[in-house]
Tab-separated table of C-alpha atoms and ligand atoms in Angstrom:
chain	number	residue	atom	x	y	z
A	167	MET	CA	-2.332	-14.217	28.920
A	168	GLU	CA	-1.360	-14.733	25.897
A	169	LYS	CA	1.546	-14.321	24.321
A	170	LYS	CA	2.448	-10.935	21.713
A	171	ARG	CA	2.799	-11.161	18.744
A	172	GLU	CA	5.233	-9.562	16.791
A	173	LEU	CA	5.001	-6.398	14.427
A	174	LEU	CA	7.945	-5.181	11.665
A	175	VAL	CA	6.979	-1.502	10.919
A	176	ILE	CA	8.205	0.305	8.313
A	177	GLY	CA	8.917	3.909	7.490
A	178	GLY	CA	8.144	6.494	9.380
A	179	MET	CA	4.787	6.435	11.856
A	180	THR	CA	3.139	8.765	14.372
A	181	PRO	CA	3.732	7.890	17.740
A	182	ARG	CA	0.676	7.669	18.188
A	183	MET	CA	0.419	4.841	16.204
A	184	MET	CA	3.933	3.276	17.703
A	185	GLU	CA	1.990	3.855	20.990
A	186	ALA	CA	-0.940	1.572	19.572
A	187	PHE	CA	1.478	-0.857	18.234
A	188	ALA	CA	3.258	-1.298	21.539
A	189	GLN	CA	0.037	-2.001	23.839
A	190	ASN	CA	-0.938	-5.239	20.898
A	191	PHE	CA	2.333	-5.908	19.597
A	192	ILE	CA	6.237	-6.580	20.317
A	193	VAL	CA	7.690	-3.872	18.003
A	194	HIS	CA	10.474	-3.710	15.742
A	195	GLU	CA	11.685	-0.426	13.258
A	196	LEU	CA	13.138	-2.142	10.065
A	197	ALA	CA	15.399	1.578	10.283
A	198	LYS	CA	16.413	0.757	13.464
A	199	THR	CA	17.775	-2.664	13.374
A	200	GLY	CA	20.709	-1.521	11.202
A	201	ASP	CA	21.871	-5.353	9.432
A	202	THR	CA	18.450	-5.927	7.679
A	203	ASP	CA	19.927	-9.377	6.653
A	204	GLY	CA	20.849	-10.291	10.120
A	205	PHE	CA	17.727	-8.826	11.675
A	206	LEU	CA	15.588	-11.335	8.888
A	207	HIS	CA	17.855	-14.056	9.712
A	208	ASP	CA	17.470	-13.707	13.475
A	209	ASN	CA	13.615	-12.951	14.040
A	210	GLY	CA	11.947	-13.215	10.470
A	211	GLU	CA	10.517	-16.358	11.716
A	212	ARG	CA	8.640	-14.473	14.489
A	213	ILE	CA	6.960	-11.731	12.698
A	214	GLU	CA	3.588	-12.391	12.161
A	215	ALA	CA	2.590	-8.416	10.701
A	216	ILE	CA	3.435	-5.398	8.816
A	217	ALA	CA	2.806	-2.369	9.037
A	218	THR	CA	4.093	0.029	6.435
A	219	PHE	CA	4.344	3.206	5.217
A	220	GLY	CA	2.640	3.782	1.885
A	221	ALA	CA	5.565	5.409	0.414
A	222	GLU	CA	7.843	2.374	1.201
A	223	LYS	CA	8.727	-1.168	-0.269
A	224	VAL	CA	8.117	-4.153	0.869
A	225	PRO	CA	9.389	-7.031	-1.812
A	226	ALA	CA	8.967	-10.709	-2.259
A	227	THR	CA	12.245	-10.647	-1.208
A	228	LEU	CA	10.844	-9.743	1.909
A	229	ILE	CA	7.443	-11.791	2.677
A	230	ASP	CA	9.621	-14.846	1.593
A	231	ALA	CA	11.740	-13.500	4.386
A	232	LEU	CA	8.913	-13.772	6.535
A	233	PRO	CA	7.616	-17.201	6.436
A	234	ASN	CA	4.546	-17.185	9.454
A	235	LEU	CA	3.834	-13.553	7.913
A	236	LYS	CA	-0.492	-12.993	7.815
A	237	MET	CA	-0.965	-9.417	7.288
A	238	ILE	CA	0.568	-6.195	6.507
A	239	SER	CA	-1.044	-2.970	7.569
A	240	CYS	CA	-0.042	-0.108	5.020
A	241	TYR	CA	-0.337	3.954	5.979
A	242	GLY	CA	-1.601	5.157	3.119
A	243	VAL	CA	-3.864	4.292	-0.017
A	244	GLY	CA	-1.639	4.103	-2.380
A	245	TYR	CA	-0.109	-0.068	-2.345
A	246	ASP	CA	2.033	0.375	-4.718
A	247	GLY	CA	5.361	-0.649	-3.020
A	248	ILE	CA	4.458	-3.996	-1.595
A	249	ASP	CA	4.648	-7.109	-3.479
A	250	THR	CA	0.368	-7.778	-3.180
A	251	ALA	CA	0.189	-10.283	-5.780
A	252	ARG	CA	3.474	-12.521	-3.697
A	253	ALA	CA	1.640	-11.932	-0.321
A	254	VAL	CA	-1.958	-12.757	-1.330
A	255	GLU	CA	-0.602	-15.737	-3.227
A	256	ARG	CA	0.554	-16.745	0.195
A	257	GLY	CA	-3.062	-15.742	2.074
A	258	ILE	CA	-1.408	-12.705	3.898
A	259	VAL	CA	-3.420	-9.239	4.101
A	260	VAL	CA	-2.727	-6.644	2.995
A	261	SER	CA	-4.961	-3.910	3.965
A	262	HIS	CA	-4.921	0.036	3.628
A	263	THR	CA	-6.362	3.565	4.363
A	264	PRO	CA	-8.642	4.525	1.107
A	265	ASN	CA	-11.309	7.055	1.317
A	266	VAL	CA	-9.987	8.974	5.180
A	267	LEU	CA	-7.454	11.816	3.019
A	268	ASN	CA	-9.806	12.138	-0.351
A	269	ASP	CA	-10.350	15.558	1.476
A	270	ASP	CA	-6.624	16.439	1.640
A	271	VAL	CA	-5.036	15.283	-1.239
A	272	ALA	CA	-7.282	17.046	-3.411
A	273	ASN	CA	-7.348	19.889	-1.896
A	274	THR	CA	-3.773	19.550	-2.594
A	275	ALA	CA	-4.330	18.780	-6.442
A	276	ILE	CA	-5.906	22.402	-5.945
A	277	LEU	CA	-3.518	24.029	-4.009
A	278	LEU	CA	-0.881	23.448	-6.756
A	279	MET	CA	-3.577	24.416	-9.398
A	280	LEU	CA	-3.610	27.458	-7.723
A	281	ALA	CA	0.034	27.534	-6.716
A	282	VAL	CA	1.480	27.664	-10.031
A	283	SER	CA	-1.483	29.927	-12.183
A	284	ARG	CA	-1.820	32.311	-9.226
A	285	GLN	CA	2.841	32.110	-9.219
A	286	LEU	CA	2.352	31.914	-5.084
A	287	VAL	CA	5.398	30.991	-4.810
A	288	ARG	CA	6.542	33.717	-6.822
A	289	ASP	CA	5.462	36.446	-5.254
A	290	ASP	CA	6.030	35.730	-1.828
A	291	ARG	CA	9.465	36.383	-3.286
A	292	TRP	CA	8.334	39.185	-5.146
A	293	VAL	CA	7.305	40.517	-1.887
A	294	ARG	CA	10.076	39.395	0.913
A	295	SER	CA	12.968	40.499	-1.310
A	296	GLY	CA	11.382	44.242	-1.566
A	297	ASN	CA	11.294	43.700	-5.388
A	298	TRP	CA	7.484	45.340	-4.853
A	299	LYS	CA	8.662	48.432	-3.262
A	300	ALA	CA	11.821	48.393	-6.366
A	301	LYS	CA	9.520	47.152	-9.151
A	302	GLY	CA	6.185	47.729	-8.191
A	303	SER	CA	3.536	45.376	-9.037
A	304	ALA	CA	4.241	41.375	-9.556
A	305	PRO	CA	3.056	40.332	-13.444
A	306	LEU	CA	-0.091	39.087	-13.823
A	307	THR	CA	-0.916	35.722	-13.599
A	308	ARG	CA	-3.819	33.842	-15.102
A	309	SER	CA	-7.227	32.292	-13.526
A	310	ILE	CA	-8.433	29.143	-12.630
A	311	GLU	CA	-12.065	29.910	-13.174
A	312	GLY	CA	-13.831	27.748	-15.475
A	313	LYS	CA	-11.155	26.487	-16.907
A	314	PRO	CA	-11.694	23.333	-18.399
A	315	VAL	CA	-9.806	20.700	-16.300
A	316	GLY	CA	-9.002	16.737	-17.447
A	317	ILE	CA	-8.906	14.051	-14.186
A	318	VAL	CA	-6.193	11.537	-14.995
A	319	GLY	CA	-8.170	8.498	-12.523
A	320	LEU	CA	-12.077	9.653	-11.220
A	321	GLY	CA	-11.449	7.179	-8.459
A	322	ARG	CA	-12.450	8.409	-5.459
A	323	ILE	CA	-9.729	11.403	-4.968
A	324	GLY	CA	-10.191	11.792	-8.228
A	325	GLU	CA	-13.780	11.839	-8.511
A	326	THR	CA	-13.575	14.145	-4.840
A	327	ILE	CA	-11.189	17.029	-6.953
A	328	ALA	CA	-14.051	17.187	-9.653
A	329	GLU	CA	-16.450	17.843	-6.946
A	330	LYS	CA	-14.419	20.610	-5.647
A	331	LEU	CA	-13.427	22.031	-8.546
A	332	GLN	CA	-17.134	22.745	-9.102
A	333	ALA	CA	-17.167	25.953	-6.935
A	334	PHE	CA	-14.276	27.280	-9.711
A	335	ALA	CA	-16.996	26.280	-12.099
A	336	CYS	CA	-14.632	24.275	-13.892
A	337	GLU	CA	-15.842	22.151	-17.361
A	338	VAL	CA	-14.186	18.613	-15.441
A	339	SER	CA	-13.674	15.679	-18.509
A	340	TYR	CA	-11.758	12.520	-17.206
A	341	HIS	CA	-9.644	9.725	-18.397
A	342	SER	CA	-10.140	6.200	-16.527
A	343	ARG	CA	-10.123	2.274	-17.800
A	344	ASN	CA	-14.245	2.626	-17.607
A	345	LYS	CA	-16.616	4.536	-18.071
A	346	ARG	CA	-18.525	5.721	-15.684
A	347	ASP	CA	-22.426	7.691	-14.501
A	348	VAL	CA	-21.268	11.114	-13.707
A	349	PRO	CA	-21.333	14.069	-14.725
A	350	TYR	CA	-18.116	14.594	-16.323
A	351	ALA	CA	-17.444	14.593	-20.356
A	352	TYR	CA	-14.884	10.571	-20.424
A	353	TYR	CA	-12.092	10.151	-22.644
A	354	ALA	CA	-10.826	7.402	-23.678
A	355	ASP	CA	-7.651	7.898	-25.101
A	356	LEU	CA	-5.389	10.342	-22.826
A	357	THR	CA	-3.995	11.893	-25.327
A	358	GLU	CA	-6.946	13.215	-26.809
A	359	MET	CA	-8.218	14.458	-23.676
A	360	ALA	CA	-4.840	15.987	-23.227
A	361	LYS	CA	-5.580	18.644	-26.116
A	362	ASP	CA	-8.690	19.356	-25.356
A	363	VAL	CA	-8.133	20.623	-21.374
A	364	ASP	CA	-5.834	23.582	-19.827
A	365	TYR	CA	-4.474	21.193	-16.530
A	366	LEU	CA	-4.474	18.008	-16.288
A	367	VAL	CA	-4.688	16.660	-12.636
A	368	VAL	CA	-3.014	13.158	-12.220
A	369	ILE	CA	-4.498	11.203	-9.606
A	370	THR	CA	-4.244	7.267	-10.319
A	371	PRO	CA	-2.272	4.499	-8.496
A	372	GLY	CA	0.801	3.608	-9.258
A	373	GLY	CA	2.636	0.497	-10.475
A	374	ALA	CA	3.182	-1.241	-14.399
A	375	ALA	CA	0.104	-0.736	-15.203
A	376	THR	CA	0.137	3.277	-15.582
A	377	ARG	CA	4.038	3.723	-15.796
A	378	HIS	CA	4.583	6.987	-18.191
A	379	LEU	CA	0.878	6.744	-18.441
A	380	VAL	CA	1.715	10.275	-18.953
A	381	ASN	CA	4.172	10.223	-22.074
A	382	ARG	CA	5.289	12.999	-24.349
A	383	ALA	CA	2.732	12.162	-26.666
A	384	VAL	CA	-0.301	13.475	-23.167
A	385	MET	CA	1.865	16.259	-23.085
A	386	ASP	CA	2.905	17.861	-25.780
A	387	ALA	CA	-1.036	17.610	-26.553
A	388	LEU	CA	-1.077	19.403	-23.120
A	389	GLY	CA	0.596	22.115	-24.795
A	390	PRO	CA	3.255	25.282	-23.992
A	391	ASP	CA	-0.539	27.021	-22.569
A	392	GLY	CA	-1.148	23.966	-20.496
A	393	THR	CA	-0.438	23.249	-16.903
A	394	LEU	CA	0.594	19.593	-16.014
A	395	ILE	CA	-0.314	18.105	-11.587
A	396	ASN	CA	0.852	15.249	-10.149
A	397	VAL	CA	-0.884	13.764	-7.306
A	398	ALA	CA	-0.554	10.938	-8.148
A	399	ARG	CA	3.189	8.792	-8.739
A	400	GLY	CA	5.834	9.901	-9.956
A	401	THR	CA	6.522	6.736	-12.013
A	402	VAL	CA	3.236	7.434	-14.168
A	403	VAL	CA	4.298	10.376	-15.483
A	404	ASP	CA	7.970	9.495	-17.578
A	405	GLU	CA	9.696	12.354	-15.956
A	406	VAL	CA	12.667	12.902	-17.945
A	407	GLU	CA	10.372	13.828	-20.651
A	408	MET	CA	8.409	16.098	-17.979
A	409	VAL	CA	11.842	18.676	-17.622
A	410	ALA	CA	12.299	18.253	-21.425
A	411	ALA	CA	8.803	19.594	-21.737
A	412	LEU	CA	9.491	21.923	-20.036
A	413	ARG	CA	12.657	23.266	-20.302
A	414	GLU	CA	11.088	23.550	-24.501
A	415	GLY	CA	8.187	25.277	-23.787
A	416	ARG	CA	6.466	21.978	-25.017
A	417	LEU	CA	4.619	22.036	-21.700
A	418	GLY	CA	3.835	26.016	-19.621
A	419	TYR	CA	3.563	24.726	-16.167
A	420	ALA	CA	3.847	22.204	-13.545
A	421	GLY	CA	3.319	21.165	-10.279
A	422	LEU	CA	4.503	18.244	-8.580
A	423	ASP	CA	3.836	16.254	-5.383
A	424	VAL	CA	4.957	12.801	-6.207
A	425	PHE	CA	8.702	12.004	-8.585
A	426	GLU	CA	9.769	9.098	-9.457
A	427	ALA	CA	12.835	8.479	-7.385
A	428	GLU	CA	11.756	10.209	-3.969
A	429	PRO	CA	13.412	11.885	-2.371
A	430	HIS	CA	15.317	12.925	-5.153
A	431	VAL	CA	13.879	15.950	-7.734
A	432	PRO	CA	15.368	16.305	-11.061
A	433	GLU	CA	17.428	19.800	-9.591
A	434	GLU	CA	16.797	21.175	-13.777
A	435	LEU	CA	13.587	22.103	-12.398
A	436	PHE	CA	15.178	24.159	-9.211
A	437	PRO	CA	14.757	27.135	-10.880
A	438	MET	CA	11.890	27.106	-13.034
A	439	GLU	CA	9.453	29.489	-11.525
A	440	ASN	CA	6.620	28.030	-13.997
A	441	VAL	CA	6.987	25.166	-11.751
A	442	VAL	CA	5.656	24.410	-8.227
A	443	LEU	CA	6.863	21.651	-6.270
A	444	LEU	CA	5.867	19.816	-2.793
A	445	PRO	CA	7.882	17.213	-1.279
A	446	HIS	CA	4.930	13.904	-0.947
A	447	VAL	CA	2.814	15.935	1.157
A	448	GLY	CA	-0.629	15.575	-0.271
A	449	SER	CA	-2.221	14.241	2.946
A	450	ALA	CA	0.432	15.138	5.914
A	451	THR	CA	-2.451	17.029	7.747
A	452	VAL	CA	-2.726	15.719	11.506
A	453	GLU	CA	-6.189	15.663	11.002
A	454	THR	CA	-6.020	13.034	7.818
A	455	ARG	CA	-2.752	11.625	9.406
A	456	ARG	CA	-4.642	10.828	12.201
A	457	ALA	CA	-7.167	9.431	10.434
A	458	MET	CA	-4.703	7.615	8.235
A	459	GLY	CA	-2.750	5.945	11.329
A	460	ASP	CA	-6.289	4.635	13.845
A	461	LEU	CA	-7.427	2.927	10.324
A	462	THR	CA	-4.075	1.279	10.004
A	463	VAL	CA	-4.085	0.370	13.574
A	464	GLU	CA	-7.350	-0.939	13.067
A	465	ASN	CA	-7.060	-2.937	10.698
A	466	LEU	CA	-3.637	-4.934	12.572
A	467	GLU	CA	-6.243	-5.140	15.768
A	468	ARG	CA	-9.368	-6.611	13.897
A	469	PHE	CA	-7.331	-9.113	12.401
A	470	PHE	CA	-5.873	-10.478	14.738
A	471	MET	CA	-9.053	-9.964	17.185
A	472	GLU	CA	-11.850	-10.755	14.698
A	473	GLY	CA	-9.751	-12.221	11.819
A	474	THR	CA	-11.163	-9.975	9.603
A	475	VAL	CA	-9.848	-5.834	8.351
A	476	THR	CA	-12.037	-3.078	8.025
A	477	THR	CA	-10.416	-1.758	3.794
A	478	PRO	CA	-8.490	-4.597	2.588
A	479	VAL	CA	-6.980	-3.671	-1.032
A	480	PRO	CA	-9.311	-5.297	-3.703
A	481	GLU	CA	-6.585	-8.529	-3.933
A	482	ALA	CA	-6.646	-9.360	-1.013
A	483	ALA	CA	-10.347	-8.947	-0.253
A	484	HIS	CA	-11.393	-12.223	-0.277
A	485	LEU	CA	-9.350	-13.887	2.317
A	486	VAL	CA	-11.105	-11.730	5.130
A	487	LYS	CA	-14.748	-11.837	5.313
A	488	LEU	CA	-16.416	-8.246	5.482
A	489	ASP	CA	-19.210	-6.953	7.604
B	46	NAP	P1	-9.716	4.957	-6.458
B	46	NAP	O1	-11.081	5.080	-6.198
B	46	NAP	O2	-8.652	3.234	-6.831
B	46	NAP	O3	-9.401	5.278	-8.304
B	46	NAP	C1	-8.452	5.373	-9.219
B	46	NAP	C2	-8.513	5.481	-10.232
B	46	NAP	O4	-7.623	5.384	-11.291
B	46	NAP	C3	-9.946	5.415	-10.277
B	46	NAP	O5	-10.441	6.220	-11.758
B	46	NAP	C4	-9.043	4.313	-12.019
B	46	NAP	O6	-10.132	3.596	-13.216
B	46	NAP	C5	-7.732	4.664	-12.525
B	46	NAP	N1	-7.054	4.044	-13.446
B	46	NAP	C6	-6.442	2.936	-13.029
B	46	NAP	N2	-5.323	2.520	-13.662
B	46	NAP	C7	-5.666	3.115	-14.510
B	46	NAP	C8	-4.995	2.752	-15.350
B	46	NAP	N3	-4.256	2.330	-16.200
B	46	NAP	N4	-5.502	4.180	-16.524
B	46	NAP	C9	-6.319	4.970	-16.664
B	46	NAP	N5	-7.022	4.929	-15.212
B	46	NAP	C10	-6.742	3.478	-14.412
B	46	NAP	O7	-8.204	5.059	-5.656
B	46	NAP	P2	-7.574	6.751	-4.986
B	46	NAP	O8	-7.944	6.351	-3.258
B	46	NAP	O9	-8.490	7.613	-5.934
B	46	NAP	O10	-6.229	7.219	-5.107
B	46	NAP	C11	-5.664	7.659	-6.215
B	46	NAP	C12	-4.214	7.485	-5.908
B	46	NAP	O11	-3.696	8.398	-5.590
B	46	NAP	C13	-3.866	6.338	-4.980
B	46	NAP	O12	-3.323	4.779	-5.476
B	46	NAP	C14	-1.574	7.142	-5.102
B	46	NAP	O13	-0.908	5.648	-4.864
B	46	NAP	C15	-2.038	8.365	-4.619
B	46	NAP	N6	-2.541	9.718	-3.372
B	46	NAP	C16	-1.470	9.838	-3.665
B	46	NAP	C17	-1.264	10.680	-2.233
B	46	NAP	C18	-0.822	11.440	-1.954
B	46	NAP	O14	-0.239	11.878	-1.039
B	46	NAP	N7	-0.080	12.784	-3.579
B	46	NAP	C19	-1.993	10.453	-1.197
B	46	NAP	C20	-3.144	9.306	-1.321
B	46	NAP	C21	-3.226	8.819	-3.098
B	46	NAP	P3	-10.170	2.720	-13.080
B	46	NAP	O15	-10.427	1.506	-13.189
B	46	NAP	O16	-11.253	2.303	-14.944
B	46	NAP	O17	-9.428	2.972	-14.873
B	47	8YV	C1	1.267	9.328	1.901
B	47	8YV	C2	0.063	8.672	-0.141
B	47	8YV	O1	2.340	10.266	2.044
B	47	8YV	O2	-2.079	7.184	0.654
B	47	8YV	C3	-0.727	7.858	-0.384
B	47	8YV	O3	-1.060	6.870	-1.272
B	47	8YV	O4	0.821	8.732	-1.164
B	47	8YV	C4	0.331	9.209	1.263
B	47	8YV	O5	-0.578	9.412	1.858
B	47	8YV	C5	1.985	7.746	1.437
B	47	8YV	O6	1.330	6.195	1.319
B	47	8YV	C6	2.697	7.589	2.873
B	47	8YV	O7	2.674	6.300	3.621
């Protein structure tokens, strides 16, 4: 019988994924090793694959400590935590989990738009605190119906958000580097789009190319009546500027699933009634995480059995033969 290959697991995976890994691999969980350097020194040479939670880091130093690494399977579509350039330079295949999470992440963006605009959290507290009996009806909120919404990054998830917003009769426009053949207005200039919309929904990849794309000028253009929704990566928004803009009333509202240094969230946001905060749960439903987990496992298994993967990241696609 062929000897099992050795897999390094980084970050939290579901029990279903761990069971699947154990069938074909000798599994090492980085979080349980205690002494990472000692573990890598003693075991690094035998590790042939990594399975990583999307929010975790796989830096060049880790990749270089694993001389026989052949494959990195990311449990998430965003792979900004992985030094993909270094991996590809070494011929290491990187895969991720696109498409299977489009609906739930898009639903989270719309959930945040509704929660912020209709003051879901405030009004829930209104009931629980007895305010309804003591003070009467809660103050009026704002509708998202028919409002102009600008999507920053009209990719797989962005387009799903745009489609779902049709049910709310929203007038959708978008900003990305390339104009697409879609029935939505294109803005080459993000600040110009921010001036024209009530809601800015951020859903680009993270990483150096998008760092602080949403800066002070963009937030000022969105303005005191505007709402910023971020379901992309915390790094895409200048968080210090965002907190200042909300505090000073230059930006009206925010719905945030992601932050620059998770799980750290700026405490200044905590008392703000005009902000709704989530702990990076865009894709975190049982159904979607199962589909993402199955694809993460499938990519690993296909790589070692068939020499290919189902969903390589674009930079690594040339390293495998695709169906
Ligand atoms: P995708 O299909 O690759 O779409 C990315 C979009 O961003 C494209 O429209 C791209 O268009 C645009 N873009 C890329 N770089 C840009 C830049 N520098 N300036 C402006 N636009 C830029 O990716 P996806 O599958 O929709 O996922 C998007 C991201 O969502 C992921 O990478 C991840 O970070 C995040 N995400 C978050 C959660 C969560 O739990 N909150 C869950 C899933 C995904 P151009 O190339 O034309 O610029
Ligand atoms: C995951 C995500 O929570 O897919 C992504 O890019 O941000 C989320 O679906 C994250 O990757 C951790 O696995």
